[in-house]
Coordinates of C-alpha atoms and ligand atoms in Angstrom, one line a residue:
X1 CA -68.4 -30.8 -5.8
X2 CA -69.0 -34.5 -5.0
X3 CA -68.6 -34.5 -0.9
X4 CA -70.1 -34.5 2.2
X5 CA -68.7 -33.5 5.5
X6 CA -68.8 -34.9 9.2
X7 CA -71.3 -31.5 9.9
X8 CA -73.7 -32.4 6.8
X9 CA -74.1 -35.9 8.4
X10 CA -74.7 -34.2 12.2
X11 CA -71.4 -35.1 13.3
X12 CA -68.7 -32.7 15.2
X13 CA -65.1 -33.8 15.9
X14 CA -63.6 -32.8 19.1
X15 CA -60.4 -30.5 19.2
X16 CA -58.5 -31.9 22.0
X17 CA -58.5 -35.6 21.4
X18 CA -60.0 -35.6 17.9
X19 CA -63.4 -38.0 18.8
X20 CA -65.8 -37.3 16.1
X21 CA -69.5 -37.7 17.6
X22 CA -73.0 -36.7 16.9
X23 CA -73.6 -33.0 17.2
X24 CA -75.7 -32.7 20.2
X25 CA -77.6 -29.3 20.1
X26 CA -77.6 -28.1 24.0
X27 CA -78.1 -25.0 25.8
X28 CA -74.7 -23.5 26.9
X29 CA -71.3 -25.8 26.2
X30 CA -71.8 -29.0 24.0
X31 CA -68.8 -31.7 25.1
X32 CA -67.1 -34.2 24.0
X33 CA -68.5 -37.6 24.5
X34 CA -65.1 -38.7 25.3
X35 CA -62.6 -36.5 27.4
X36 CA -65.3 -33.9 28.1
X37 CA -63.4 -31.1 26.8
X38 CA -66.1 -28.1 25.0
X39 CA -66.4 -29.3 21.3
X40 CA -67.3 -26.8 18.8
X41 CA -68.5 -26.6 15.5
X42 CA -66.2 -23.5 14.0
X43 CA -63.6 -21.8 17.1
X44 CA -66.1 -19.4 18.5
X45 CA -65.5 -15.5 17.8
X46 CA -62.3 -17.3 15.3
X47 CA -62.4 -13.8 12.9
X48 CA -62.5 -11.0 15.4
X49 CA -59.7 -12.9 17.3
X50 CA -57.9 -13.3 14.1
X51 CA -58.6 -9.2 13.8
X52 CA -57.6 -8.4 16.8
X53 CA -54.0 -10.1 16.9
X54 CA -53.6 -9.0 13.2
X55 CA -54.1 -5.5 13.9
X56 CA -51.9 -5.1 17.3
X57 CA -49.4 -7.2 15.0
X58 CA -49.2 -5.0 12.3
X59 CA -49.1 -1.7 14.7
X60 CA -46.2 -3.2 16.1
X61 CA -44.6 -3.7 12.8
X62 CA -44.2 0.3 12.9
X63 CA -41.7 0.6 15.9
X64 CA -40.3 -2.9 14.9
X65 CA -38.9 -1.1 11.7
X66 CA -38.2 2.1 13.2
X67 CA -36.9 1.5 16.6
X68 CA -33.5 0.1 16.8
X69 CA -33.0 -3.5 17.0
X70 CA -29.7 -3.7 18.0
X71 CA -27.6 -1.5 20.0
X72 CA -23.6 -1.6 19.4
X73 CA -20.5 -0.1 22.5
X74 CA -17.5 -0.7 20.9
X75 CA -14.0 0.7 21.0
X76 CA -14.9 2.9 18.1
X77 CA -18.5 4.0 19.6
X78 CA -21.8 3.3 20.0
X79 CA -24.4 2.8 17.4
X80 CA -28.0 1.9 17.1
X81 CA -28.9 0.1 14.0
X82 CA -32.9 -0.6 12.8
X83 CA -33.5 -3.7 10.8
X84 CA -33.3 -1.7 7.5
X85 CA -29.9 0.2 8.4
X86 CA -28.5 -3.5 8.8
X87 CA -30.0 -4.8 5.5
X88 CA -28.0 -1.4 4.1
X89 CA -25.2 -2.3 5.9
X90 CA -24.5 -5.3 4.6
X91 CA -25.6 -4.2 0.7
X92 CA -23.3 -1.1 0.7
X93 CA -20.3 -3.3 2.5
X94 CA -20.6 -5.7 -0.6
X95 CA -22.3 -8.9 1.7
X96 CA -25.3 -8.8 -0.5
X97 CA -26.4 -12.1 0.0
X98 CA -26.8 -11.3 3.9
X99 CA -28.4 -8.0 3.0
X100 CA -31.0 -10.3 0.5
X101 CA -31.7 -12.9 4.1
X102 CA -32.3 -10.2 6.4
X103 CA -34.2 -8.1 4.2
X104 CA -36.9 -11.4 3.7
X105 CA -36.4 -12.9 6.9
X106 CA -37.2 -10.2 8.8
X107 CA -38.8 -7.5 6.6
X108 CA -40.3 -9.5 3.6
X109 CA -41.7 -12.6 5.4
X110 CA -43.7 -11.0 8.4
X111 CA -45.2 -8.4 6.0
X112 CA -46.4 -11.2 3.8
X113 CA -48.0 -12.9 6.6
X114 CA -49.5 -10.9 7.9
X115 CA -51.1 -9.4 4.3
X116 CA -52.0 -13.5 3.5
X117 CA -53.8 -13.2 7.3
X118 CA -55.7 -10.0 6.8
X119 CA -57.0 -11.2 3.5
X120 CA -57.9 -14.6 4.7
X121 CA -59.9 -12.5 7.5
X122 CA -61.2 -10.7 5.0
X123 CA -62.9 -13.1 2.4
X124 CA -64.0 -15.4 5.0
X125 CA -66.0 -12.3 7.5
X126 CA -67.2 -11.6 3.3
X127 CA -68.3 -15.0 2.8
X128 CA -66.1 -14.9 -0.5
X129 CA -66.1 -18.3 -2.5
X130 CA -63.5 -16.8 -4.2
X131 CA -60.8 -19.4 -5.1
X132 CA -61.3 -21.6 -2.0
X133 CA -58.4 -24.2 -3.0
X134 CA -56.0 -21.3 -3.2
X135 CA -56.8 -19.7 -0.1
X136 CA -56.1 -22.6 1.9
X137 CA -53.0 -23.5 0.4
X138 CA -52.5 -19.9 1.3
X139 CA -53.3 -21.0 5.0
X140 CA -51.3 -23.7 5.3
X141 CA -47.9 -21.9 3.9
X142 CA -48.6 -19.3 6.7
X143 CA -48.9 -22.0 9.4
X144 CA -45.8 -23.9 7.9
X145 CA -43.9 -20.6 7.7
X146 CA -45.4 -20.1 11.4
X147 CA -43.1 -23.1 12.9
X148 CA -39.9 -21.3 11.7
X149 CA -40.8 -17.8 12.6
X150 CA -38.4 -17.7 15.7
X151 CA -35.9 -18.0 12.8
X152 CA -36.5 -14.4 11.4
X153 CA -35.7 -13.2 15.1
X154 CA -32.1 -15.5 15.5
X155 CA -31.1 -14.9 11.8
X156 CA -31.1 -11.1 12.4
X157 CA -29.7 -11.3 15.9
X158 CA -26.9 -13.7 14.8
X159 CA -26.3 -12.7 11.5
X160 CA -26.0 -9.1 12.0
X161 CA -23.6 -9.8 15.4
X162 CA -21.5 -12.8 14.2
X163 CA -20.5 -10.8 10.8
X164 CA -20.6 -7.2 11.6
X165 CA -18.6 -7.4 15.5
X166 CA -16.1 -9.6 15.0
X167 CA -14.1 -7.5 17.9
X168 CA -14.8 -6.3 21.5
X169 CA -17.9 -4.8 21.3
X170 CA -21.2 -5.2 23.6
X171 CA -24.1 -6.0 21.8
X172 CA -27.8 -5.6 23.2
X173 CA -31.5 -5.8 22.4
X174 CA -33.0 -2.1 21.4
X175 CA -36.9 -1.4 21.5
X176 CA -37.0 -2.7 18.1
X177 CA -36.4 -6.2 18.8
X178 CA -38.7 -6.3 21.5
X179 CA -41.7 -5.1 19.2
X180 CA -40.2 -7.0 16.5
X181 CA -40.4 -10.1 18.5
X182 CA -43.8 -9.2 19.4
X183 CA -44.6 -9.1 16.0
X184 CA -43.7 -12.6 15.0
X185 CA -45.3 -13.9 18.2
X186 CA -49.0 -12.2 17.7
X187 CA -48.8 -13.3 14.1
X188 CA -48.2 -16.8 14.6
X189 CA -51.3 -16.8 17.5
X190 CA -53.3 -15.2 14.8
X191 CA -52.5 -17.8 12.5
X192 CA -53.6 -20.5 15.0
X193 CA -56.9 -18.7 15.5
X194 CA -57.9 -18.4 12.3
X195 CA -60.2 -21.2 11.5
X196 CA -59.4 -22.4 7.9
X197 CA -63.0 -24.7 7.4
X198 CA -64.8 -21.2 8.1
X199 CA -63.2 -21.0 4.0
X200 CA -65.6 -23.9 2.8
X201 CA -68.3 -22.8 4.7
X202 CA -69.8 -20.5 1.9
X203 CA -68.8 -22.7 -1.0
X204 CA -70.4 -25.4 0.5
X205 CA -73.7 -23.4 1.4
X206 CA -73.7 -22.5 -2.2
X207 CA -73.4 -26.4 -3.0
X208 CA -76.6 -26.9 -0.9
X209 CA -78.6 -24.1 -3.1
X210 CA -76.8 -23.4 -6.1
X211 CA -79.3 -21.6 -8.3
X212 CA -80.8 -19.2 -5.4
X213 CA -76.8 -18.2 -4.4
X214 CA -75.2 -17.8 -8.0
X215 CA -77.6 -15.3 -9.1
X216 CA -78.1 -13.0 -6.0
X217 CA -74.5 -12.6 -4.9
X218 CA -71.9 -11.6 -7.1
X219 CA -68.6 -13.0 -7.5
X220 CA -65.6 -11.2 -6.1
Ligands
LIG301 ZN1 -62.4 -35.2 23.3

């Protein structure tokens, strides 16, 4: 690959106003030139955090599917509903397009997240240079996904009240929503910690010493 980057040439680009300046090696915080802000090289500690909020996220997921989400009092009775019993709901009652939404808004999507997450944790703790290009397009669909997350949360909530309880009937939050919530809100963090250049930094060790790398550590 026919490229060199800013931190080849001794240069390191500063996160809050973007100044890119020579790397000066220091003891203790390096920062910026400009707005003095701390500039690093990669977000310090950038995979454990990534760990960290991916695991609490995915506990979460547990009670977010089991819990109820949504607790009913109508004239006909109560009834708690879990995100799955809605999705059921709305298949057996013959709204199957709803059913199809919820299901990957709120079931589908933040599972898929959080798996693209954990593997990008993964392969970049490994030092994979497995399919680089891939895995940050990967990245960047779970980041653009990321700014519309609050929508899982309203299209269940409104979805599931505006068509189910047209009539008198109080509606409120159960456990589930509150973990579900949860949920979407540590995995978008987690998204934002993860530091997508930390991909390229074994594929572009492995440009610097090609034959020694190739031959000594196997391909994934
Ligand atoms: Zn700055």
């Amino acid at each position: 690959m026919k490229y060199q980057t800013a931190a080849d040439a001794g240069y390191i680009s500063c996160h809050a106003c973007g100044h890119v300046q020579p790397h000066v090696r220091t003891h203790g915080h390096a920062r910026c030139a400009r707005c003095g802000s701390p500039v690093h090289e990669r977000s310090p500690d950038s995979i454990m955090r990534t760990w960290a909020l991916l695991i609490a996220a995915a506990l979460l997921y547990i009670p977010a599917n089991l819990l109820p989400v949504m607790h009913t009092a109508s004239l006909v009775g109560n009834e708690d509903d879990t995100i799955m019993s809605g999705v059921v709901y709305f298949w057996t009652s013959g709204d199957w397009p709803l059913a199809v939404i919820v299901f990957i808004a709120s079931i589908l999507v933040p599972m898929l997240k959080l798996s693209v997450l954990a593997l990008l944790a993964f392969t970049a703790q490994r030092g994979s240079t497995w399919r680089p290009v891939e895995r940050t397009k990967l990245y960047r669909l779970v980041e653009f996904i990321g700014r519309w997350s609050m929508l899982d949360v309203f299209v269940v909530t409104l979805t599931v009240a505006l068509v189910r309880f047209q009539s008198l009937a109080v509606i409120t939050a159960g456990p589930g929503a509150i973990a579900f919530g949860s949920v979407v809100i540590l995995t978008m963090i987690a998204s934002m910690q993860f530091d997508p250049r930390l991909i390229w930094d074994p594929v572009d060790e492995d440009k610097h010493k090609p034959a020694q790398r190739s031959q000594d550590q196997p391909h994934e």
